[in-house]
Short mmCIF file of C-alpha atoms in Angstrom, two decimals:
data_model
loop_
_atom_site.label_atom_id
_atom_site.label_comp_id
_atom_site.label_asym_id
_atom_site.label_seq_id
_atom_site.Cartn_x
_atom_site.Cartn_y
_atom_site.Cartn_z
CA UNK A 1 -44.10 -0.03 -26.15
CA UNK A 2 -42.60 -0.33 -29.65
CA UNK A 3 -44.35 1.81 -32.51
CA UNK A 4 -44.58 0.78 -36.14
CA UNK A 5 -42.56 2.10 -38.89
CA UNK A 6 -44.29 0.37 -41.16
CA UNK A 7 -47.12 -2.86 -41.35
CA UNK A 8 -44.42 -5.29 -41.25
CA UNK A 9 -41.59 -3.68 -39.03
CA UNK A 10 -41.21 -2.61 -35.57
CA UNK A 11 -39.01 0.31 -34.52
CA UNK A 12 -37.66 -0.69 -30.82
CA UNK A 13 -36.57 2.28 -28.52
CA UNK A 14 -33.70 1.40 -26.43
CA UNK A 15 -32.60 3.50 -23.81
CA UNK A 16 -28.71 3.69 -22.98
CA UNK A 17 -27.42 4.58 -19.73
CA UNK A 18 -23.56 4.66 -19.50
CA UNK A 19 -21.66 6.12 -16.22
CA UNK A 20 -18.94 7.54 -18.03
CA UNK A 21 -17.12 7.54 -21.62
CA UNK A 22 -14.00 5.73 -21.62
CA UNK A 23 -12.64 3.45 -24.49
CA UNK A 24 -13.61 0.19 -22.78
CA UNK A 25 -17.33 1.09 -22.26
CA UNK A 26 -17.42 2.98 -25.49
CA UNK A 27 -16.52 -0.37 -27.33
CA UNK A 28 -18.94 -2.45 -25.22
CA UNK A 29 -21.52 -0.01 -26.72
CA UNK A 30 -20.36 -0.50 -30.26
CA UNK A 31 -20.68 -4.10 -29.86
CA UNK A 32 -24.15 -4.09 -28.38
CA UNK A 33 -25.20 -2.00 -31.33
CA UNK A 34 -23.78 -4.48 -33.72
CA UNK A 35 -25.75 -7.41 -32.60
CA UNK A 36 -28.71 -5.64 -32.88
CA UNK A 37 -27.88 -4.42 -36.33
CA UNK A 38 -27.04 -8.15 -37.46
CA UNK A 39 -30.00 -9.29 -36.32
CA UNK A 40 -32.07 -7.02 -38.66
CA UNK A 41 -33.86 -4.96 -35.91
CA UNK A 42 -34.72 -1.41 -36.43
CA UNK A 43 -33.69 0.38 -33.31
CA UNK A 44 -33.79 3.81 -32.23
CA UNK A 45 -31.39 4.60 -29.27
CA UNK A 46 -31.55 7.11 -26.73
CA UNK A 47 -28.00 7.54 -25.44
CA UNK A 48 -27.15 9.04 -21.97
CA UNK A 49 -23.88 9.60 -20.03
CA UNK A 50 -23.89 10.27 -16.28
CA UNK A 51 -20.35 11.61 -16.68
CA UNK A 52 -19.38 9.93 -13.42
CA UNK A 53 -21.94 11.56 -11.36
CA UNK A 54 -24.18 9.04 -9.44
CA UNK A 55 -26.90 11.66 -9.02
CA UNK A 56 -27.19 12.33 -12.51
CA UNK A 57 -26.81 8.62 -13.20
CA UNK A 58 -30.24 7.90 -11.24
CA UNK A 59 -31.88 11.09 -12.90
CA UNK A 60 -31.01 9.50 -16.27
CA UNK A 61 -32.58 5.99 -15.58
CA UNK A 62 -35.81 7.70 -14.32
CA UNK A 63 -35.87 9.51 -17.65
CA UNK A 64 -35.65 6.60 -19.59
CA UNK A 65 -38.34 4.99 -17.54
CA UNK A 66 -40.46 8.12 -18.08
CA UNK A 67 -39.96 7.98 -21.50
CA UNK A 68 -41.59 4.41 -21.86
CA UNK A 69 -38.27 2.88 -23.62
CA UNK A 70 -38.70 -0.86 -24.90
CA UNK A 71 -35.29 -1.92 -23.28
CA UNK A 72 -32.66 -0.33 -21.18
CA UNK A 73 -28.86 -1.20 -22.02
CA UNK A 74 -27.05 -0.35 -18.75
CA UNK A 75 -23.27 0.07 -19.44
CA UNK A 76 -21.57 -0.23 -15.98
CA UNK A 77 -22.37 -1.34 -12.71
CA UNK A 78 -23.54 2.12 -11.34
CA UNK A 79 -25.89 2.16 -14.47
CA UNK A 80 -27.39 -0.96 -14.09
CA UNK A 81 -28.31 -0.44 -10.25
CA UNK A 82 -29.83 2.79 -11.14
CA UNK A 83 -31.92 1.29 -13.78
CA UNK A 84 -32.96 -1.50 -11.53
CA UNK A 85 -34.13 0.92 -8.86
CA UNK A 86 -35.95 2.88 -11.47
CA UNK A 87 -38.16 0.21 -13.09
CA UNK A 88 -39.09 -3.49 -12.27
CA UNK A 89 -40.99 -3.74 -15.42
CA UNK A 90 -38.95 -2.48 -18.45
CA UNK A 91 -36.21 -5.21 -19.44
CA UNK A 92 -32.69 -4.45 -18.64
CA UNK A 93 -29.76 -5.53 -20.18
CA UNK A 94 -26.22 -4.60 -18.70
CA UNK A 95 -22.60 -5.25 -19.29
CA UNK A 96 -19.32 -3.84 -18.09
CA UNK A 97 -20.44 -5.15 -14.58
CA UNK A 98 -18.04 -6.95 -12.23
CA UNK A 99 -20.07 -8.78 -9.65
CA UNK A 100 -23.68 -9.06 -10.75
CA UNK A 101 -24.77 -11.01 -7.82
CA UNK A 102 -22.98 -8.73 -5.35
CA UNK A 103 -24.58 -5.68 -6.93
CA UNK A 104 -27.82 -7.22 -6.37
CA UNK A 105 -28.75 -6.96 -10.09
CA UNK A 106 -29.60 -10.77 -10.50
CA UNK A 107 -30.41 -13.42 -8.00
CA UNK A 108 -27.77 -15.90 -9.60
CA UNK A 109 -25.85 -15.84 -13.05
CA UNK A 110 -27.81 -18.76 -14.14
CA UNK A 111 -31.19 -17.55 -13.23
CA UNK A 112 -31.11 -13.98 -12.99
CA UNK A 113 -34.68 -13.70 -12.29
CA UNK A 114 -36.93 -10.20 -12.31
CA UNK A 115 -36.25 -8.08 -15.35
CA UNK A 116 -32.26 -7.73 -15.63
CA UNK A 117 -29.70 -9.81 -17.36
CA UNK A 118 -26.42 -9.33 -18.95
CA UNK A 119 -22.72 -9.93 -19.12
CA UNK A 120 -20.02 -9.29 -16.49
CA UNK A 121 -16.55 -8.02 -17.25
CA UNK A 122 -14.50 -10.13 -14.29
CA UNK A 123 -13.55 -13.50 -15.86
CA UNK A 124 -13.26 -16.01 -13.05
CA UNK A 125 -9.49 -16.52 -13.71
CA UNK A 126 -8.48 -12.82 -14.19
CA UNK A 127 -7.54 -12.08 -10.57
CA UNK A 128 -5.77 -15.35 -9.82
CA UNK A 129 -3.67 -14.93 -13.17
CA UNK A 130 -2.91 -11.24 -12.32
CA UNK A 131 -1.76 -12.16 -8.91
CA UNK A 132 0.76 -14.80 -10.01
CA UNK A 133 1.92 -12.50 -12.70
CA UNK A 134 2.80 -9.87 -10.06
CA UNK A 135 4.49 -12.32 -7.69
CA UNK A 136 6.31 -14.45 -10.39
CA UNK A 137 7.17 -12.14 -13.06
CA UNK A 138 7.51 -8.99 -11.48
CA UNK A 139 8.20 -10.27 -7.99
CA UNK A 140 5.78 -7.67 -6.19
CA UNK A 141 5.82 -7.14 -2.36
CA UNK A 142 3.85 -3.75 -2.12
CA UNK A 143 1.03 -3.30 -4.85
CA UNK A 144 -0.87 -0.06 -5.29
CA UNK A 145 -4.11 0.50 -6.45
CA UNK A 146 -6.47 3.57 -6.74
CA UNK A 147 -10.16 3.44 -6.77
CA UNK A 148 -13.87 5.03 -6.28
CA UNK A 149 -15.16 3.55 -2.96
CA UNK A 150 -18.37 4.76 -4.33
CA UNK A 151 -18.37 1.98 -7.19
CA UNK A 152 -19.75 -1.25 -5.87
CA UNK A 153 -17.77 -3.16 -8.50
CA UNK A 154 -14.52 -1.59 -7.45
CA UNK A 155 -15.23 -2.70 -3.89
CA UNK A 156 -15.98 -6.07 -5.00
CA UNK A 157 -12.75 -6.29 -6.86
CA UNK A 158 -10.64 -4.92 -4.14
CA UNK A 159 -11.59 -7.14 -2.03
CA UNK A 160 -10.69 -10.20 -3.69
CA UNK A 161 -7.63 -8.94 -4.82
CA UNK A 162 -6.63 -7.90 -1.54
CA UNK A 163 -7.39 -11.55 -0.15
CA UNK A 164 -5.50 -13.44 -3.14
CA UNK A 165 -2.32 -11.02 -2.79
CA UNK A 166 -2.33 -11.52 1.02
CA UNK A 167 -2.26 -15.22 0.32
CA UNK A 168 0.88 -15.03 -1.55
CA UNK A 169 2.62 -12.58 1.00
CA UNK A 170 1.84 -9.60 -1.00
CA UNK A 171 0.47 -6.38 0.66
CA UNK A 172 -2.28 -4.29 -1.25
CA UNK A 173 -1.75 -0.35 -0.45
CA UNK A 174 -5.03 1.58 -1.39
CA UNK A 175 -5.84 5.00 -2.19
CA UNK A 176 -9.44 6.36 -2.82
CA UNK A 177 -10.91 8.98 -5.18
CA UNK A 178 -14.31 10.49 -5.53
CA UNK A 179 -13.79 11.93 -8.93
CA UNK A 180 -11.62 11.55 -11.86
CA UNK A 181 -9.86 14.63 -10.98
CA UNK A 182 -8.58 13.10 -7.93
CA UNK A 183 -6.64 10.32 -9.64
CA UNK A 184 -3.36 11.75 -10.22
CA UNK A 185 -3.03 13.18 -6.72
CA UNK A 186 -4.18 9.81 -5.27
CA UNK A 187 -1.70 7.87 -7.53
CA UNK A 188 1.13 10.09 -6.54
CA UNK A 189 0.16 9.72 -2.76
CA UNK A 190 1.50 6.03 -3.22
CA UNK A 191 4.92 6.72 -4.40
CA UNK A 192 7.68 5.38 -2.17
CA UNK A 193 5.08 2.84 -0.70
CA UNK A 194 4.53 0.54 -3.56
CA UNK A 195 6.56 -1.56 -6.19
CA UNK A 196 3.94 -1.68 -8.69
CA UNK A 197 0.29 -0.66 -9.53
CA UNK A 198 -2.69 -2.60 -10.32
CA UNK A 199 -5.76 -0.49 -11.50
CA UNK A 200 -8.82 -2.35 -11.69
CA UNK A 201 -12.21 -1.63 -13.92
CA UNK A 202 -13.16 1.15 -11.80
CA UNK A 203 -14.91 3.44 -14.19
CA UNK A 204 -13.73 6.64 -12.39
CA UNK A 205 -10.24 5.71 -12.69
CA UNK A 206 -10.15 4.16 -15.77
CA UNK A 207 -11.70 7.49 -17.49
CA UNK A 208 -8.67 9.31 -16.23
CA UNK A 209 -5.88 6.26 -16.95
CA UNK A 210 -3.52 8.63 -18.52
CA UNK A 211 -2.65 10.44 -15.21
CA UNK A 212 -1.93 7.03 -13.71
CA UNK A 213 0.08 5.68 -16.78
CA UNK A 214 2.11 9.43 -16.39
CA UNK A 215 2.91 8.58 -12.86
CA UNK A 216 3.96 5.04 -13.14
CA UNK A 217 6.22 5.69 -16.41
CA UNK A 218 7.64 8.51 -14.93
CA UNK A 219 8.85 6.49 -11.91
CA UNK A 220 9.29 3.20 -14.07
CA UNK A 221 6.87 1.32 -11.84
CA UNK A 222 5.10 -1.48 -13.61
CA UNK A 223 1.24 -0.69 -14.12
CA UNK A 224 -0.92 -3.76 -14.17
CA UNK A 225 -4.52 -2.96 -15.71
CA UNK A 226 -7.88 -4.62 -15.85
CA UNK A 227 -8.59 -4.81 -19.26
CA UNK A 228 -7.23 -4.79 -22.87
CA UNK A 229 -8.08 -0.95 -23.71
CA UNK A 230 -6.03 0.13 -21.13
CA UNK A 231 -3.10 -1.61 -21.95
CA UNK A 232 -3.35 0.00 -25.74
CA UNK A 233 -3.38 3.48 -23.79
CA UNK A 234 -0.14 2.68 -21.97
CA UNK A 235 -0.51 0.31 -19.18
CA UNK A 236 2.21 -2.58 -19.02
CA UNK A 237 0.03 -5.61 -19.10
CA UNK A 238 -3.82 -7.33 -18.40
CA UNK A 239 -5.61 -10.64 -18.66
CA UNK A 240 -8.24 -9.61 -20.56
CA UNK A 241 -10.87 -9.61 -23.36
CA UNK A 242 -12.40 -7.65 -25.60
CA UNK A 243 -15.22 -5.30 -24.19
CA UNK A 244 -16.67 -5.15 -27.63
CA UNK A 245 -17.37 -8.79 -27.31
CA UNK A 246 -19.26 -8.70 -23.99
CA UNK A 247 -20.92 -5.74 -25.39
CA UNK A 248 -22.15 -7.83 -28.32
CA UNK A 249 -23.14 -10.90 -26.14
CA UNK A 250 -25.46 -8.29 -24.20
CA UNK A 251 -26.97 -7.15 -27.41
CA UNK A 252 -27.69 -10.82 -28.35
CA UNK A 253 -29.53 -11.21 -25.25
CA UNK A 254 -31.66 -7.90 -25.88
CA UNK A 255 -32.35 -9.71 -29.41
CA UNK A 256 -33.60 -12.62 -27.57
CA UNK A 257 -36.03 -10.34 -25.31
CA UNK A 258 -37.23 -7.86 -28.23
CA UNK A 259 -37.27 -10.03 -31.16
CA UNK A 260 -38.19 -13.61 -29.63
CA UNK A 261 -40.29 -12.30 -26.41
CA UNK A 262 -37.87 -13.89 -23.73
CA UNK A 263 -38.20 -12.49 -20.37
CA UNK A 264 -34.83 -10.77 -19.11
CA UNK A 265 -34.91 -12.90 -15.99
CA UNK A 266 -35.02 -16.14 -17.86
CA UNK A 267 -31.97 -15.48 -20.03
CA UNK A 268 -28.54 -16.76 -18.12
CA UNK A 269 -26.20 -13.76 -17.20
CA UNK A 270 -22.64 -14.67 -18.74
CA UNK A 271 -18.89 -14.22 -17.96
CA UNK A 272 -16.63 -13.04 -20.79
CA UNK A 273 -14.68 -15.88 -22.86
CA UNK A 274 -11.34 -15.76 -24.46
CA UNK A 275 -8.91 -14.56 -21.59
CA UNK A 276 -5.60 -13.70 -22.63
CA UNK A 277 -2.53 -11.88 -21.37
CA UNK A 278 -1.77 -8.61 -23.36
CA UNK A 279 1.37 -6.75 -22.95
CA UNK A 280 2.40 -3.14 -24.20
CA UNK A 281 5.85 -3.65 -25.66
CA UNK A 282 7.03 0.18 -25.13
CA UNK A 283 5.87 0.04 -21.58
CA UNK A 284 7.47 -3.33 -21.08
CA UNK A 285 10.86 -1.63 -22.32
CA UNK A 286 10.47 1.29 -19.92
CA UNK A 287 10.25 -0.66 -16.85
CA UNK A 288 13.01 -3.17 -18.09
CA UNK A 289 10.46 -6.21 -18.63
CA UNK A 290 11.50 -8.74 -21.12
CA UNK A 291 8.57 -10.57 -22.63
CA UNK A 292 9.14 -14.07 -22.31
CA UNK A 293 7.82 -16.55 -25.18
CA UNK A 294 6.40 -18.95 -22.63
CA UNK A 295 3.79 -16.23 -21.77
CA UNK A 296 2.05 -16.66 -25.22
CA UNK A 297 1.03 -13.03 -24.79
CA UNK A 298 -0.46 -10.96 -27.58
CA UNK A 299 2.11 -7.79 -27.51
CA UNK A 300 0.86 -4.65 -28.78
CA UNK A 301 3.47 -2.45 -30.53
#
């Protein structure tokens, strides 16, 4: 329950659970905080990261519930799933979740139900646009991907990507990891088998993305990534959006719950807006890709 910092102002305690630290998730958390700050709410944050450990992830959620926080901000699919398992009473607002329905966080995007709502990080057009780019602009025939099979969000994406690629006659070659320490060797295992890479919004892999970038750049293979922050880090291109923005939108939902008394389950979960193609100029030059004006891409120098 919220405690009174004065006779007229309440201080809300928000428990934050983040699966791992990397630029996209960190930006989402910043956006979330900004929305509550702009709404004028007095908030105390209890921030926790599981450092990519699923057992620690569940422990974090249970601790926040035991602390009696007013709301849980769950930043990633594993974080949100753990939070939902830990409580059906405390409102949960998630972001950086790929498939909220498939992860059984909400009944539907329009009517979440229960105590959970939030913003997802997969625009409906992302995969279709990316597959078209791989085929039409890169001439891809065999695309390699690395992901953690323990992340439901990754499994959901890989299934969709595989189907979309196969429909275009392109093969998806997979390499699985359990921890960030496995990422470089898994990426190297794909050399000689693929002509390009497609790294999705897998928290484990993105936290060690520099290892993938190193392998891709050394072997002059195009590396398509799942979000804009990974382009800034050295990925070739992404159809993306700002994670700060989806975090901000999640924060607005938290305001509706805390300040306006709405039930989380009554607030629709939403997709990201403003999808755009972003390309890293230096990486494009490294792989010999000429950036076309017709792409209307945002170019990172």
